[in-house]
XYZ file of C-alpha atoms in Angstrom:
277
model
C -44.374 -47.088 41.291
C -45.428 -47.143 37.366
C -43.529 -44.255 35.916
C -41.880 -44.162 38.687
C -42.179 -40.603 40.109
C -38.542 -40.006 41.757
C -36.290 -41.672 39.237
C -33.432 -39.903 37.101
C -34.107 -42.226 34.670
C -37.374 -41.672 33.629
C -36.261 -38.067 34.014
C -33.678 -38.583 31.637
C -35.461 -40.452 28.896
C -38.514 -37.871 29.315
C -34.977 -35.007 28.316
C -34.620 -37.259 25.048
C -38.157 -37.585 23.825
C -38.864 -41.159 24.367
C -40.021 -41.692 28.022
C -42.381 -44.861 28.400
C -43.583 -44.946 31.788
C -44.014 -48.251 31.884
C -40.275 -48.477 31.473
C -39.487 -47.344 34.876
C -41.228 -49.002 37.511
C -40.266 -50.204 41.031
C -41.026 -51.110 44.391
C -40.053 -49.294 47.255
C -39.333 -50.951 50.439
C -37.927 -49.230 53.509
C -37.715 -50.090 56.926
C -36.715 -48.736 60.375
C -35.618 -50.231 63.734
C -32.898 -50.793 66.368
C -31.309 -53.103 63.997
C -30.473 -49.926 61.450
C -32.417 -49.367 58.138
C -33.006 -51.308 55.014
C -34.149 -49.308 51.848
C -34.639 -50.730 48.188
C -36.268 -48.908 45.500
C -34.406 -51.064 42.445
C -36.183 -49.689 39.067
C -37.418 -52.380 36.265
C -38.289 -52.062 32.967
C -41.691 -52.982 31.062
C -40.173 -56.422 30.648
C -40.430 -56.806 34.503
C -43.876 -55.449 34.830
C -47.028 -57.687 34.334
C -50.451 -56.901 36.000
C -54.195 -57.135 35.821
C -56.790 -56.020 37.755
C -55.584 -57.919 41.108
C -52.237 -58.147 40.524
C -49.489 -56.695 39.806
C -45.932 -58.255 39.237
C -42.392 -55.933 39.122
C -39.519 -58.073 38.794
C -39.476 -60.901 41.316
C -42.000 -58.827 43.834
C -45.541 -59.413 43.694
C -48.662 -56.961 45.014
C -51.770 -59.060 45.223
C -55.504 -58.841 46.604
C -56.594 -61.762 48.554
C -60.046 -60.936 49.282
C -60.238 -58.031 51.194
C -56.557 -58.123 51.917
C -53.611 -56.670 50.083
C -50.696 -58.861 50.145
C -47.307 -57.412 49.003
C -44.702 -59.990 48.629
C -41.093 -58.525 48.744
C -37.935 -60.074 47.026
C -35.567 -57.043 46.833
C -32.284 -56.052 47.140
C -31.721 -53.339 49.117
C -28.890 -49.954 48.411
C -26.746 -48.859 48.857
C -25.354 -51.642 50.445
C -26.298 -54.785 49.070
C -28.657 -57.517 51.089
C -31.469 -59.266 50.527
C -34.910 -57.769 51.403
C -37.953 -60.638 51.408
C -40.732 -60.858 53.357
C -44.765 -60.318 53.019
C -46.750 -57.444 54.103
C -50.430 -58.079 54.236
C -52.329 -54.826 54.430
C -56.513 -55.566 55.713
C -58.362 -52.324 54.956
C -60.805 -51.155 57.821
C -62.908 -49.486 54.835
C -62.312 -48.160 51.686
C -62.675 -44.590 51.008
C -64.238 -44.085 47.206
C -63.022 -40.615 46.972
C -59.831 -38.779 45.370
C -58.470 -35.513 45.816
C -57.197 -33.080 43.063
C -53.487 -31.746 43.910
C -53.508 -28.885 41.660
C -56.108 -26.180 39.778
C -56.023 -28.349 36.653
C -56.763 -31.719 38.055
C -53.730 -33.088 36.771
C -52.029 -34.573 39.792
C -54.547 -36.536 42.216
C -54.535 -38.213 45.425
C -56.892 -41.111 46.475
C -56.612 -42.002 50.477
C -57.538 -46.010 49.799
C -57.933 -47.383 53.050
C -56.848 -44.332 55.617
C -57.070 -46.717 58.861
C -55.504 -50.682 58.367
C -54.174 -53.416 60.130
C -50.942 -54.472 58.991
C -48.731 -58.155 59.684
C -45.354 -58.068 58.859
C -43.447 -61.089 58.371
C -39.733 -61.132 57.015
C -37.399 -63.662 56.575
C -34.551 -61.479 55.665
C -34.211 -59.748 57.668
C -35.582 -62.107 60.295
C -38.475 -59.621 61.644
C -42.149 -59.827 62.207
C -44.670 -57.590 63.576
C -48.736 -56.309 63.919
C -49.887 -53.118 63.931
C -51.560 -50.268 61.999
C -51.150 -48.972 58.414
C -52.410 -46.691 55.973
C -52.977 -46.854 51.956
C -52.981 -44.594 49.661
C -51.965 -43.806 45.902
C -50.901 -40.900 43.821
C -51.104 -40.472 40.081
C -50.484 -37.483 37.295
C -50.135 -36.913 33.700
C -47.436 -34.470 34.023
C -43.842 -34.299 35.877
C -44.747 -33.370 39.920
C -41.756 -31.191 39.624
C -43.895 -29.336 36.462
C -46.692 -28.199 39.157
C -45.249 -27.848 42.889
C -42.172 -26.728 44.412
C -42.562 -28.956 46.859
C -45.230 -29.770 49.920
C -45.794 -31.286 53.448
C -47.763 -34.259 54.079
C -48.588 -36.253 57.510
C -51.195 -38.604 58.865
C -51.999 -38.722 62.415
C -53.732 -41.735 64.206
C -56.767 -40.201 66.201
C -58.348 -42.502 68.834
C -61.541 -43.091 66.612
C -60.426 -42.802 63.528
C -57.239 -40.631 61.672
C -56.517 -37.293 60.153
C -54.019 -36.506 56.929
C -53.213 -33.061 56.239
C -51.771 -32.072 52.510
C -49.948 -28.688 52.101
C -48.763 -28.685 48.476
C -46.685 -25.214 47.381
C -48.354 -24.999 43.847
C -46.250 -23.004 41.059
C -49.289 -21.067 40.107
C -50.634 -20.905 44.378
C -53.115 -22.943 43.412
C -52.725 -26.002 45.037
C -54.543 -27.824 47.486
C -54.623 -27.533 51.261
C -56.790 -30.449 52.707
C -57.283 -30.845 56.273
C -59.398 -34.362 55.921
C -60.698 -37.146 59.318
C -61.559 -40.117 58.394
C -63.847 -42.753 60.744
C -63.224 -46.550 60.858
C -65.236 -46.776 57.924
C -63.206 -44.885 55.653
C -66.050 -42.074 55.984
C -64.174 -38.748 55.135
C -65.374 -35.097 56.678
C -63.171 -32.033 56.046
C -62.103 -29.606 58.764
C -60.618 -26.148 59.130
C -57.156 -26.047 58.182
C -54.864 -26.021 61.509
C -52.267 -22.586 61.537
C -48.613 -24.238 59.987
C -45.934 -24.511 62.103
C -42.117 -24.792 61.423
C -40.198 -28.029 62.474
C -36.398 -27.974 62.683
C -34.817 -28.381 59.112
C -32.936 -31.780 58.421
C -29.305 -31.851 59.919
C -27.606 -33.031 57.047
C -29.683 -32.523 53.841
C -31.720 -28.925 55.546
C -34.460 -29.757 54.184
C -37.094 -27.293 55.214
C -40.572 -28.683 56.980
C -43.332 -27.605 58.756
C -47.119 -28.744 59.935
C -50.273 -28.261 60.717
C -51.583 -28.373 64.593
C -53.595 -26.534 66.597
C -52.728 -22.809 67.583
C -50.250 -22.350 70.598
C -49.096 -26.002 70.138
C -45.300 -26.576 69.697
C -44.683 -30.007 67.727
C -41.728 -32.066 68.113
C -39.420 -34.212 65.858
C -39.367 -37.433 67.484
C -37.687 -38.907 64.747
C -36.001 -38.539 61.587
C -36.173 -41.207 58.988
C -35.461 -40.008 55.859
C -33.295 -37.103 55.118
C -32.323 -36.912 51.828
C -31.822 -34.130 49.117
C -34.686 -33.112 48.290
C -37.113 -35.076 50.449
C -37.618 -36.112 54.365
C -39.601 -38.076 56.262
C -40.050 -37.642 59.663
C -42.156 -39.029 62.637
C -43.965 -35.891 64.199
C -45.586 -35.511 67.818
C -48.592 -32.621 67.895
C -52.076 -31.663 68.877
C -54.685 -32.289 66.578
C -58.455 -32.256 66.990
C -58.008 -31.951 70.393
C -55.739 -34.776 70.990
C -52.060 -35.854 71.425
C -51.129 -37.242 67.823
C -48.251 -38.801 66.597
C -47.853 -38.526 62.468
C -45.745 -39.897 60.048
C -44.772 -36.614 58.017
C -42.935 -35.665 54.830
C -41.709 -32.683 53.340
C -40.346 -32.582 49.576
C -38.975 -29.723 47.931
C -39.294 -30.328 44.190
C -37.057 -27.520 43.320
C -34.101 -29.526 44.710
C -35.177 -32.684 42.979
C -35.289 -31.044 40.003
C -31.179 -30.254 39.834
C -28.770 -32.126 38.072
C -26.606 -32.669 40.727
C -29.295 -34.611 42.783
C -29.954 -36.547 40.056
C -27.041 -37.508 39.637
C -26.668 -38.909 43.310
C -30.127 -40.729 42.825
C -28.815 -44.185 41.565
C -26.600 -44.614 44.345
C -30.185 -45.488 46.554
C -32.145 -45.809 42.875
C -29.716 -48.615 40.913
C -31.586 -49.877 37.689
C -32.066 -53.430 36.379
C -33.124 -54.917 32.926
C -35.259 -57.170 34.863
């Protein structure tokens, strides 16, 4: 993260006049399993960050291309309890999709889907952990505060048996946002189809964060899973119909409004600490 989205800091310095976004970078790193969570998201400033057009360097983490793999090497500490995250994640794109998505009427918050289907190898050394599977890339860029455009918005991705489907539902300040109901093939190959009626899913039990979904009409999704459930954002692992099929997605809901309080800015660097370095 360059400018880094989420963090009270750059929110802070932006309050004073003299935000450099390159000042407030980080890596976020968060994992689930039967052996409890890990999360580190430690922001760095410029003197951390070096990159070029294959790499890019925050602190004592490193992303990388390696041909036509992305390799993300982790050395992070993770909040709020203290331990040591390191491992590499090596992300092999099926295909690469060449096209991005505006967020808002003005164009100034896009979306670009990288590689929507990807085979992923895990291998950590603390904690001791190593897995295959699938994965997903994606990134997200804007020349204005997300907070300044959207009150918040639901996003999930759903693994289809040829292919996968990522629905955005952003909640625009002006109701101009977009609503993207997107499939993508193997090859990264995008087609857009009609936007599934939205569902409601149980708010969060602790932070009640509000979420809902997409799926097809007289379906009834379920929460398997909560993952995240923080002030002002959740992320959640979501079992629908979609396109015909039994899906499972990874979803998220953020309400911006929240974010944008003091008081939850406030609580940020508990799970957000800041380093010089």
């Amino acid at each position: 993260m360059l400018g880094s989205v989420f963090s009270p800091y750059y929110a802070w310095s932006r309050q004073r006049g003299n935000a450099d976004p390159l000042d407030h970078c980080a890596l976020n790193v968060a994992l689930y399993g039967r052996r409890g969570k890990r999360w580190a998201m430690t922001e760095r400033g410029r003197a951390a960050l070096q990159r070029d057009r294959t790499n890019l360097v925050i602190g004592p983490s490193h992303v990388h291309w390696e041909g036509d793999a992305l390799v993300i090497d982790i050395d992070e500490i993770s909040a709020p309890i203290p331990s040591r995250l390191r491992g590499r994640v090596r992300v092999h794109p099926s295909g690469i999709n060449g096209r991005d998505f505006a967020l808002d009427a003005a164009g100034r918050h896009r979306w670009w889907p990288i590689a929507p289907l990807a085979r992923v190898e895990v291998d950590f050394t603390n904690p001791g952990l190593s897995w295959k599977g699938t994965g997903y890339l994606d990134s997200n860029r804007g020349s204005e505060p997300v907070e300044r455009a959207f009150q918040g918005w639901d996003w999930s991705r759903a693994e289809l048996k040829h292919g996968a489907a990522i629905l955005y539902d952003t909640r625009a300040r002006d109701d101009q946002g977009a609503h993207l109901a997107l499939r993508f093939d193997a090859n990264a190959e995008v087609d857009e189809f009609a936007l599934p009626p939205r569902a409601p899913l149980p708010t969060t039990s602790v932070w009640r964060i509000e979420r809902g979904i997409q799926c097809e009409a007289g379906d009834e999704p379920r929460v398997v899973t909560t993952l995240e459930d923080t002030p002002f954002y959740a992320r959640s692992v979501v079992e629908t119909r979609l396109l015909g099929q039994r899906a499972t997605s990874v979803h998220e809901s953020l309400c911006l409004d929240r974010f944008s309080t003091q008081w939850v800015k406030v609580l940020l660097p508990f799970r957000m600490p800041r380093v010089k370095r």
